[in-house]
PDB file of C-alpha atoms and ligand atoms in Angstrom:
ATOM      1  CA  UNK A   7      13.613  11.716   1.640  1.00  0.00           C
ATOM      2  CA  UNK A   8      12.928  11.380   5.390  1.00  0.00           C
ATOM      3  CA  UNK A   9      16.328  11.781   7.716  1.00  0.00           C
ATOM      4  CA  UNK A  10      15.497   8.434   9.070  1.00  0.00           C
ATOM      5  CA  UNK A  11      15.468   6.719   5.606  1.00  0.00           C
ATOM      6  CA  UNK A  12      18.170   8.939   4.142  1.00  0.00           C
ATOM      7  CA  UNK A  13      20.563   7.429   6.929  1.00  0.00           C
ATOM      8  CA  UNK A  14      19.159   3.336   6.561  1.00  0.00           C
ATOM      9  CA  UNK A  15      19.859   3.655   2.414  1.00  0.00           C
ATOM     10  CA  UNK A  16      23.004   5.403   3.435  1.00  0.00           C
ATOM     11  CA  UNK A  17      23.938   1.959   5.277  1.00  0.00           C
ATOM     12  CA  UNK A  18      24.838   4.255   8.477  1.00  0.00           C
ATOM     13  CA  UNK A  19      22.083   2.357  10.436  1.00  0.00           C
ATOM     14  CA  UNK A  20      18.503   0.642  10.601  1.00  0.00           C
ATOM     15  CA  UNK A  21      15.509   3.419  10.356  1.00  0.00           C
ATOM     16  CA  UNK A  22      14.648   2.646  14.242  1.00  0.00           C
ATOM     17  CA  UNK A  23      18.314   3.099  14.817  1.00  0.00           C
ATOM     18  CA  UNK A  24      18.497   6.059  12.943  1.00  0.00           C
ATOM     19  CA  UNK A  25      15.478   7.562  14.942  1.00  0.00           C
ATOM     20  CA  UNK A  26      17.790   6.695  18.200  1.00  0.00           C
ATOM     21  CA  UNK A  27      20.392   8.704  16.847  1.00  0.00           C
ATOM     22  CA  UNK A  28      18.312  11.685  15.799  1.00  0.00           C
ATOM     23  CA  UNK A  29      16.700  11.432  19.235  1.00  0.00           C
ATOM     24  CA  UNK A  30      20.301  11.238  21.148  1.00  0.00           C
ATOM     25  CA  UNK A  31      20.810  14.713  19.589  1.00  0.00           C
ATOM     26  CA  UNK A  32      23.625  13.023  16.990  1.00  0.00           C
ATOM     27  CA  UNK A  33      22.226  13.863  14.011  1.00  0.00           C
ATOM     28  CA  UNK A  34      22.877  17.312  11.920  1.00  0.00           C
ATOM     29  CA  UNK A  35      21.881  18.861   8.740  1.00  0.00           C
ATOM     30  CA  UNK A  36      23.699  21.817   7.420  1.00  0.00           C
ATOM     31  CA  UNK A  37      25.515  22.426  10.687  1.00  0.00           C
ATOM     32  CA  UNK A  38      21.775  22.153  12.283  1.00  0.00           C
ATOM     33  CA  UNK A  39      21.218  19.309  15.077  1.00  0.00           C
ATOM     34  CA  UNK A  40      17.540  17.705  13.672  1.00  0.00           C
ATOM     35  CA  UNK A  41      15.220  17.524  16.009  1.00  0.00           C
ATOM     36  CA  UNK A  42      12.286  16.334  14.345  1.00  0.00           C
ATOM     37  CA  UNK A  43      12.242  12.669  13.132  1.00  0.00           C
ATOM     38  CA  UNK A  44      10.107  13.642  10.028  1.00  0.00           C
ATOM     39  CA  UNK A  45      12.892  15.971   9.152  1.00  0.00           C
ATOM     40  CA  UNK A  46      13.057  16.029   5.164  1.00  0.00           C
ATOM     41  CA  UNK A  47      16.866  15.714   3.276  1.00  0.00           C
ATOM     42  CA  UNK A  48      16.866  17.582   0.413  1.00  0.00           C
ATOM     43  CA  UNK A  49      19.217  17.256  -2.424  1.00  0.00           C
ATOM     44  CA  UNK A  50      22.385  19.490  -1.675  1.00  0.00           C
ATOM     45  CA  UNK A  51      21.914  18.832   2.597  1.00  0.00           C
ATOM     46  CA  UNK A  52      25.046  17.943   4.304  1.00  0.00           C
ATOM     47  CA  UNK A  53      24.168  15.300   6.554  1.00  0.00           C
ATOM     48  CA  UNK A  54      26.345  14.697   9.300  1.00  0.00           C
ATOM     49  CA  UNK A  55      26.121  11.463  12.421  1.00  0.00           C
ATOM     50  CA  UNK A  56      28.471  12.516  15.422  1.00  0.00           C
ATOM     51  CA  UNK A  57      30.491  14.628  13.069  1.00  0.00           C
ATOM     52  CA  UNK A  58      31.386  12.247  10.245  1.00  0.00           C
ATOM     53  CA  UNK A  59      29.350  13.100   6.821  1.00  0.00           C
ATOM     54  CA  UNK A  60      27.380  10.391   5.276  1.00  0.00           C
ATOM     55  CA  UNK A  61      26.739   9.864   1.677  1.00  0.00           C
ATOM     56  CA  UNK A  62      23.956   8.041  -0.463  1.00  0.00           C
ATOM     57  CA  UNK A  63      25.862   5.418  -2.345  1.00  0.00           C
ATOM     58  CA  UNK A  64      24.351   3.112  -4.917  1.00  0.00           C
ATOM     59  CA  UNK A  65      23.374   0.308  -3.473  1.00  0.00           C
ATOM     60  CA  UNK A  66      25.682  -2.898  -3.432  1.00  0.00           C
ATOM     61  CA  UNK A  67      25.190  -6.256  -2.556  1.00  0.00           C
ATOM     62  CA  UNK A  68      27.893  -9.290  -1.803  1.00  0.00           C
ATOM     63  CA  UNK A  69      28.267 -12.855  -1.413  1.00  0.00           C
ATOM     64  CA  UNK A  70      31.220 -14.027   0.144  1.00  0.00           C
ATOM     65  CA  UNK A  71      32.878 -17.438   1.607  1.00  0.00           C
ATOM     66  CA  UNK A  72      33.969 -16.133   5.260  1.00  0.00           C
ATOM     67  CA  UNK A  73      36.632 -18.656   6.159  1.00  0.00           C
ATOM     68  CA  UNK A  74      37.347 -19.376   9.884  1.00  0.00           C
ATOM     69  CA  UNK A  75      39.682 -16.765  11.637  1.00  0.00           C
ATOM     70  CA  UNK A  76      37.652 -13.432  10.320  1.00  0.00           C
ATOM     71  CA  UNK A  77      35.325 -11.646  12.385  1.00  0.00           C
ATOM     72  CA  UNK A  78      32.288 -10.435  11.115  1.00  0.00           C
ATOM     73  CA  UNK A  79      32.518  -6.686  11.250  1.00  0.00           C
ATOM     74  CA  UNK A  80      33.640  -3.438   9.862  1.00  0.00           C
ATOM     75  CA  UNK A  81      36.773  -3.238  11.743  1.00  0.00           C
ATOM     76  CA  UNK A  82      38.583  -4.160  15.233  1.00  0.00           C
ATOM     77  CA  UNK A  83      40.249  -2.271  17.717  1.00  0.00           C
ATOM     78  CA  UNK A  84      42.678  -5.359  18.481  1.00  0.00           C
ATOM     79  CA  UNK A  85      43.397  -5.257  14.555  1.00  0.00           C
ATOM     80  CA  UNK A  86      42.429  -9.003  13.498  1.00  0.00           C
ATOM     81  CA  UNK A  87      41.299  -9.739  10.312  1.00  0.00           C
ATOM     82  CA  UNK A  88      37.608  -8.587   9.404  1.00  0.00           C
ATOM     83  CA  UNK A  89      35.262  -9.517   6.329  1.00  0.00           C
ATOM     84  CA  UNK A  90      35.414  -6.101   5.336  1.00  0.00           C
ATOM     85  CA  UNK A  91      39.386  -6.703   4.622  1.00  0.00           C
ATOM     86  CA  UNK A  92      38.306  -9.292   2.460  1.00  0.00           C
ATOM     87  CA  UNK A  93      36.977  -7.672  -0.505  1.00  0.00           C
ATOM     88  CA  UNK A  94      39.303  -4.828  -0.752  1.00  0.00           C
ATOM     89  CA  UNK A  95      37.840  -3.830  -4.353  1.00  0.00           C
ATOM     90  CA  UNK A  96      34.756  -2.250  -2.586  1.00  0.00           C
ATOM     91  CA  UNK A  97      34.474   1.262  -2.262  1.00  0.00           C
ATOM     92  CA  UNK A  98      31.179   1.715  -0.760  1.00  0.00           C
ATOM     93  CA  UNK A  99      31.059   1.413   2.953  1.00  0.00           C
ATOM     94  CA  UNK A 100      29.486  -2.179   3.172  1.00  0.00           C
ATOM     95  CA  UNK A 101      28.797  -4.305   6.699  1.00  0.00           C
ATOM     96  CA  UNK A 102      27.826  -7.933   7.309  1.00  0.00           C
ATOM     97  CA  UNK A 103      24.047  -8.895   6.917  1.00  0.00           C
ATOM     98  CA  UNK A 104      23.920 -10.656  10.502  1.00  0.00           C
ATOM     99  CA  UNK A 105      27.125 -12.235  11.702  1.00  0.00           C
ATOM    100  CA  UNK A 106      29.093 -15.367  12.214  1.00  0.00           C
ATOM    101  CA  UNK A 107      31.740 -16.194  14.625  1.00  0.00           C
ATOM    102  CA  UNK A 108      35.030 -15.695  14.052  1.00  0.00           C
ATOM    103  CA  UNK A 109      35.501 -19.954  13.870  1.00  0.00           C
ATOM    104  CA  UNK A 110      32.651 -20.375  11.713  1.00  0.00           C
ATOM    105  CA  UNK A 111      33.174 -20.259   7.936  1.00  0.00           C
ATOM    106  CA  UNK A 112      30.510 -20.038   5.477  1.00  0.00           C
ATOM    107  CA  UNK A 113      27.917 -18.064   3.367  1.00  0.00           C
ATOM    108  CA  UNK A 114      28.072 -14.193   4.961  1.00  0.00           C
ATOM    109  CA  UNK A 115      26.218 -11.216   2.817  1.00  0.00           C
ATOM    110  CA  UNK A 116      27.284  -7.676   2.686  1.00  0.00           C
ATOM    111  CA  UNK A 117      26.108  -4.654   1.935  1.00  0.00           C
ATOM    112  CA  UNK A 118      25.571  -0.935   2.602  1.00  0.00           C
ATOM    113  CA  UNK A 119      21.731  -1.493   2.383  1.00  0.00           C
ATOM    114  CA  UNK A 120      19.967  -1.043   5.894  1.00  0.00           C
ATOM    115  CA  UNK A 121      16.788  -2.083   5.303  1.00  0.00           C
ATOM    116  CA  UNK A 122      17.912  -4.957   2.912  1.00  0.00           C
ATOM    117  CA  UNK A 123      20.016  -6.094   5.833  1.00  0.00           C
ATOM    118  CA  UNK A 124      17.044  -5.771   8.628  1.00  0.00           C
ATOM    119  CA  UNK A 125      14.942  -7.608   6.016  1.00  0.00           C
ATOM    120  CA  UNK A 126      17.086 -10.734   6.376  1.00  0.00           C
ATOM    121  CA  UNK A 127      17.983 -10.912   9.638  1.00  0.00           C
ATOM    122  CA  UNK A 128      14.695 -10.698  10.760  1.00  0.00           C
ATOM    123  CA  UNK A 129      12.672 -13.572  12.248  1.00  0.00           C
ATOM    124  CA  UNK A 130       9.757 -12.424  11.305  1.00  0.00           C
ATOM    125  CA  UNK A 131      10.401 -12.948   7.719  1.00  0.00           C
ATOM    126  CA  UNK A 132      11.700 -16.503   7.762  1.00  0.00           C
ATOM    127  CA  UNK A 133      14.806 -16.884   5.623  1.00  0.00           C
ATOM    128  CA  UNK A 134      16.346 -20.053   5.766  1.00  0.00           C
ATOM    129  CA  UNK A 135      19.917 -20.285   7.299  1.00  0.00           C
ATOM    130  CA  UNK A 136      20.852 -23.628   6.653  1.00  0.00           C
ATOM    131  CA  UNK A 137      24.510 -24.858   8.969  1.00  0.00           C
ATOM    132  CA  UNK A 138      26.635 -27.805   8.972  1.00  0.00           C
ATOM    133  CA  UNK A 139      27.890 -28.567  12.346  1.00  0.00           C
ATOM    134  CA  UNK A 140      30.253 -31.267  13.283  1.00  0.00           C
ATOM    135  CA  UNK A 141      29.170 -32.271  16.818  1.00  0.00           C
ATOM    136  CA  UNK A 142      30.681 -33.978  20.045  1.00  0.00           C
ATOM    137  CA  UNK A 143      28.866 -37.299  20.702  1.00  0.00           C
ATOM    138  CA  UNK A 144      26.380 -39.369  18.835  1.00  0.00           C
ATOM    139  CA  UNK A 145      22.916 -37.618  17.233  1.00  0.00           C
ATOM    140  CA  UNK A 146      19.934 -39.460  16.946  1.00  0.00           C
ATOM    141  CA  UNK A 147      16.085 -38.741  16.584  1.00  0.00           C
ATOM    142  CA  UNK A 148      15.993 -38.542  20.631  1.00  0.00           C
ATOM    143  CA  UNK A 149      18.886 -36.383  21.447  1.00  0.00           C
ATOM    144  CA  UNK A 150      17.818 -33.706  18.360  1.00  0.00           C
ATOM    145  CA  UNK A 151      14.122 -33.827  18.759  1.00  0.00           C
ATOM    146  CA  UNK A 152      14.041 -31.149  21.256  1.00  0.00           C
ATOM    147  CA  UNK A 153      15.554 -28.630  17.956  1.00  0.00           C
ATOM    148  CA  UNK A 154      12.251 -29.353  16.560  1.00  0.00           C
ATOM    149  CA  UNK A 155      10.307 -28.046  18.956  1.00  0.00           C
ATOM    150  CA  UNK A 156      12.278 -25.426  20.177  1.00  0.00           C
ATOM    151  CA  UNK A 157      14.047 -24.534  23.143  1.00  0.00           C
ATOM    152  CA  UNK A 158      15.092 -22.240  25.556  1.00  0.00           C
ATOM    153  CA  UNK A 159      18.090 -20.207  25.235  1.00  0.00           C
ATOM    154  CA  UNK A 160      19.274 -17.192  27.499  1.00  0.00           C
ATOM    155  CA  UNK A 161      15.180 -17.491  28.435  1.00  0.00           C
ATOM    156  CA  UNK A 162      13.719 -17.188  25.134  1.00  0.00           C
ATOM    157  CA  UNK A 163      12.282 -20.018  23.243  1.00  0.00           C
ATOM    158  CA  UNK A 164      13.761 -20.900  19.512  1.00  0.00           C
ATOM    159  CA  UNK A 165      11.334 -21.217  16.441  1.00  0.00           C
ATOM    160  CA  UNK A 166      11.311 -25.018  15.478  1.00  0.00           C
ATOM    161  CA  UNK A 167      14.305 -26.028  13.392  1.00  0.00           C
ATOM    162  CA  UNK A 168      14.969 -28.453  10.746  1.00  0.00           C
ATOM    163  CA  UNK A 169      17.618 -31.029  10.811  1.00  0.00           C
ATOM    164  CA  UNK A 170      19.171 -33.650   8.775  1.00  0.00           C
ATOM    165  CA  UNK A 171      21.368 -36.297  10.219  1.00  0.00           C
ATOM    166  CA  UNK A 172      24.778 -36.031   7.861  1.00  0.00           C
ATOM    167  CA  UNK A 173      26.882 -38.861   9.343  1.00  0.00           C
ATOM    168  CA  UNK A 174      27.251 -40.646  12.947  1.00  0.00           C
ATOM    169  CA  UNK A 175      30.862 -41.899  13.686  1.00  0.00           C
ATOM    170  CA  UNK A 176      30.533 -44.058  16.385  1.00  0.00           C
ATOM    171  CA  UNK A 177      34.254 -45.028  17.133  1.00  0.00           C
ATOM    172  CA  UNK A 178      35.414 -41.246  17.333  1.00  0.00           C
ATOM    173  CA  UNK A 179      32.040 -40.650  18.758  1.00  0.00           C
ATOM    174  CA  UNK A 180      31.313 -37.494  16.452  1.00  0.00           C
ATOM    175  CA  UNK A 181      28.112 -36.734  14.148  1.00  0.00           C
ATOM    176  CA  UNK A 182      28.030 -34.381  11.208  1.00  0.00           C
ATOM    177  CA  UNK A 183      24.380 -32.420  11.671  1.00  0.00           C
ATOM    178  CA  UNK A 184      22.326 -30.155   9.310  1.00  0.00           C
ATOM    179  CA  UNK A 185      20.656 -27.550  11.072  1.00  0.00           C
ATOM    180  CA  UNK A 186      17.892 -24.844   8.635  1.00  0.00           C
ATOM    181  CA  UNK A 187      16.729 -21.970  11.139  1.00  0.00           C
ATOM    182  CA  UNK A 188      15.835 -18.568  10.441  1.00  0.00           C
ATOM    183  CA  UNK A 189      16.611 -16.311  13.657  1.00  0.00           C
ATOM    184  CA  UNK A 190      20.370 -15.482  13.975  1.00  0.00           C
ATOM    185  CA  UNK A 191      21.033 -15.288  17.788  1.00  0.00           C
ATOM    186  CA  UNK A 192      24.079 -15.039  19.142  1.00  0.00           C
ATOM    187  CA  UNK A 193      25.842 -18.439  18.403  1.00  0.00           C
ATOM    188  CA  UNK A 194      22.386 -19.712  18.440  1.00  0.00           C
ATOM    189  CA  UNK A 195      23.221 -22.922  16.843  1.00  0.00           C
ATOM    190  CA  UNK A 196      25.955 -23.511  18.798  1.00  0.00           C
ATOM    191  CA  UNK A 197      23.781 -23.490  22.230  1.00  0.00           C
ATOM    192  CA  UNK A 198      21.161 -25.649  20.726  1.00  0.00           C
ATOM    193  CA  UNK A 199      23.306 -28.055  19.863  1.00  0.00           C
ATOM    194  CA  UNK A 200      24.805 -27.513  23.124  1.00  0.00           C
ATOM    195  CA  UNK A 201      21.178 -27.413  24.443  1.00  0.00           C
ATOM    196  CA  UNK A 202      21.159 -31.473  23.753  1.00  0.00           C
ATOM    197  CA  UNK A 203      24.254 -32.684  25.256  1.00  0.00           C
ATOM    198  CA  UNK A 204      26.374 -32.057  21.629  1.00  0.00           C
ATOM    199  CA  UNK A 205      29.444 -29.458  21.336  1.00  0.00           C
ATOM    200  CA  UNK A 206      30.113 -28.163  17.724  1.00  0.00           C
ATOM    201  CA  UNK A 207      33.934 -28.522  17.017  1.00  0.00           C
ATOM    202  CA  UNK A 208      33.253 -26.903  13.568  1.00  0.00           C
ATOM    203  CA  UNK A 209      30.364 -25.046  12.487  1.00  0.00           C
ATOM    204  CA  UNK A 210      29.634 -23.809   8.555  1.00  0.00           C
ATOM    205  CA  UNK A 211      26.938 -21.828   6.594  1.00  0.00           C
ATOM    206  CA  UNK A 212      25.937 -23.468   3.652  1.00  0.00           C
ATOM    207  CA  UNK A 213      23.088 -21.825   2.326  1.00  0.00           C
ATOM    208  CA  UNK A 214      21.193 -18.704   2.936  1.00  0.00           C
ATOM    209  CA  UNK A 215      17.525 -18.129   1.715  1.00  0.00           C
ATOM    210  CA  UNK A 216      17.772 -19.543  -1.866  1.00  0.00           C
ATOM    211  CA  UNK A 217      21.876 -18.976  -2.306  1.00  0.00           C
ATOM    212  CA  UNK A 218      24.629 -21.036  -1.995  1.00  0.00           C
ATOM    213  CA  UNK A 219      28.655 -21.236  -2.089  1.00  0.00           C
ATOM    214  CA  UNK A 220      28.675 -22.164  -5.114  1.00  0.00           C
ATOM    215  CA  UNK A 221      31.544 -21.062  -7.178  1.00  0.00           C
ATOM    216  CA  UNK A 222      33.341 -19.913  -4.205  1.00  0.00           C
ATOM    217  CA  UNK A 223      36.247 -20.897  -2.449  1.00  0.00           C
ATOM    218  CA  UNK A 224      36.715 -19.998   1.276  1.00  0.00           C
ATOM    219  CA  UNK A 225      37.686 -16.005   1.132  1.00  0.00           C
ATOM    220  CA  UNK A 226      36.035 -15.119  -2.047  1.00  0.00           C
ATOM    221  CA  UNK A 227      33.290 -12.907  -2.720  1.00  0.00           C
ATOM    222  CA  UNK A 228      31.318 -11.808  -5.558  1.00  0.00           C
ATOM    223  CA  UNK A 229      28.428  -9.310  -5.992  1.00  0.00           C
ATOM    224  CA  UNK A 230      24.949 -10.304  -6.359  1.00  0.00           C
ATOM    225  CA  UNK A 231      22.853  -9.862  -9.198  1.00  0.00           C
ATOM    226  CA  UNK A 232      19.561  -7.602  -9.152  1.00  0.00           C
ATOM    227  CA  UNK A 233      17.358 -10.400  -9.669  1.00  0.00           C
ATOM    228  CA  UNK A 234      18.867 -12.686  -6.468  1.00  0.00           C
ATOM    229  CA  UNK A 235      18.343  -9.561  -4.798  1.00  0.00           C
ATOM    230  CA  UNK A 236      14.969  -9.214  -5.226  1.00  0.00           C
ATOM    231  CA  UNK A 237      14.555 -12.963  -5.044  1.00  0.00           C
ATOM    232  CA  UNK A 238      15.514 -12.932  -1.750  1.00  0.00           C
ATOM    233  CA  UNK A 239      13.435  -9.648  -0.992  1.00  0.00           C
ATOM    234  CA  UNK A 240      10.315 -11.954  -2.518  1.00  0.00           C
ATOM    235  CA  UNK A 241      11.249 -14.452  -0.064  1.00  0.00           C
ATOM    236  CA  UNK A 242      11.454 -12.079   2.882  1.00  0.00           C
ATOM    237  CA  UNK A 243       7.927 -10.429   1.959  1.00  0.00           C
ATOM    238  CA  UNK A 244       6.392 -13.530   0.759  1.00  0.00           C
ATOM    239  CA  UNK A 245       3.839 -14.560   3.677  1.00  0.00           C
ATOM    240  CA  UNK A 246       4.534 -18.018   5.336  1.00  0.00           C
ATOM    241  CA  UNK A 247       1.692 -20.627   6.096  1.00  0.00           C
TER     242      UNK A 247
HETATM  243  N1  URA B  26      25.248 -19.917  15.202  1.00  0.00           N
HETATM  244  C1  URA B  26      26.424 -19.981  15.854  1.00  0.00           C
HETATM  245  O1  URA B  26      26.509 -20.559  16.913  1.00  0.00           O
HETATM  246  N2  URA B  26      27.498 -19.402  15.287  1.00  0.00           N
HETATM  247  C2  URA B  26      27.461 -18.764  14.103  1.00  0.00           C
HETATM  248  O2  URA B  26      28.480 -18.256  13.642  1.00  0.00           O
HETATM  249  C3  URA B  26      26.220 -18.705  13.427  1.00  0.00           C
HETATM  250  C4  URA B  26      25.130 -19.288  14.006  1.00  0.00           C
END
């Protein structure tokens, strides 16, 4: 298998960040720094990134309900809470597929799949992130129309995004809004809302692709299935009109 690929299915990184890795002079096999990016692992090689061997695990997959207060990574130098801490059970080195902010709860996938994981987040492929966002102020057809169309954001236009008008509470002058987008920019859906003159106070994944929460309370996890896996490969390959 080629070095680059060897590292994505060993969930150390992407293939393209692999490559940056192998270029950056990182990368060893038997002791041997790789220089060529078509380097071949054979069965037996020691691979090694800065030092630490890596391993080709079987390939796992997880859904879990990230509650509020958890940040979405491997681990933190200031010690809080991660997602990783939250499914203790798992002994393959897994990672969040994308991320959500530590005060958002909701629908976060894991795994220690690289290529699964660029397959999802990407734009390019489409997959529905669907949000619920309790919002500062009073949402209408007016004040959200501009989501539809897309708008600019640190100087990059969004894709057009869905919404559904949950609830509009006039006397504590709050709306409940939900939001179906498919890129997964940094607190993206909190500066669109922001975007149109509403602040999220609480912000929740509710669906992602063709899953849901169902099943799960806030903090648990469970693994997928090989069929939603693929289902939700089929929906990143599957060409959109
Ligand atoms: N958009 C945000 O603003 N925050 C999240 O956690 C996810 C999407």
């Amino acid at each position: 298998m080629r070095i680059n690929k060897y590292m994505a299915h060993a969930g150390v990184a992407s293939r393209r960040k692999a490559e940056e890795l192998i270029k950056q002079g990182l990368v060893t096999i038997n002791g041997e720094t790789v220089r060529e990016l078509a380097t071949i692992v054979k069965s037996g090689d020691k691979v090694e990134v800065e030092g630490q061997p890596i391993y080709n695990e079987e390939k796992v997959y997880y859904l879990l309900n990230k509650p509020r207060g958890v940040i979405s990574s491997v681990s933190d130098d200031k010690g809080r809470r991660t997602v990783v801490d939250l499914l203790p059970q798992v002994k393959e080195r897994i990672y969040p597929v994308g991320r959500l902010d530590w005060d958002t709860s909701g629908i976060l996938l894991l795994t220690n799949d690289g290529d699964f994981s660029d397959e999802m987040v990407h734009p390019r492929n489409e997959i529905d992130k669907v949000y619920i966002a309790r919002v500062k102020g009073i949402a209408n057809k007016e004040v959200l129309r501009p989501l539809t169309r897309g708008l600019v954001i640190a100087g990059k236009k969004t894709k057009p995004a869905v919404y559904e008008i949950i609830k509009v509470d006039p006397v504590k002058n709050r709306s409940v809004v939900q939001l179906t987008i498919h890129e997964g920019r940094n607190h993206q859906v909190k500066k669109m809302f922001e975007a149109v003159g509403l602040l999220v106070d609480k912000l929740s994944r509710t669906q992602f692709g063709n899953l849901d929460l169902t099943g799960l309370r806030p903090g648990e996890a469970r693994r997928l299935n090989k069929k939603e896996v693929s289902r939700l490969h089929t929906l990143a390959v599957t060409k959109k009109k």
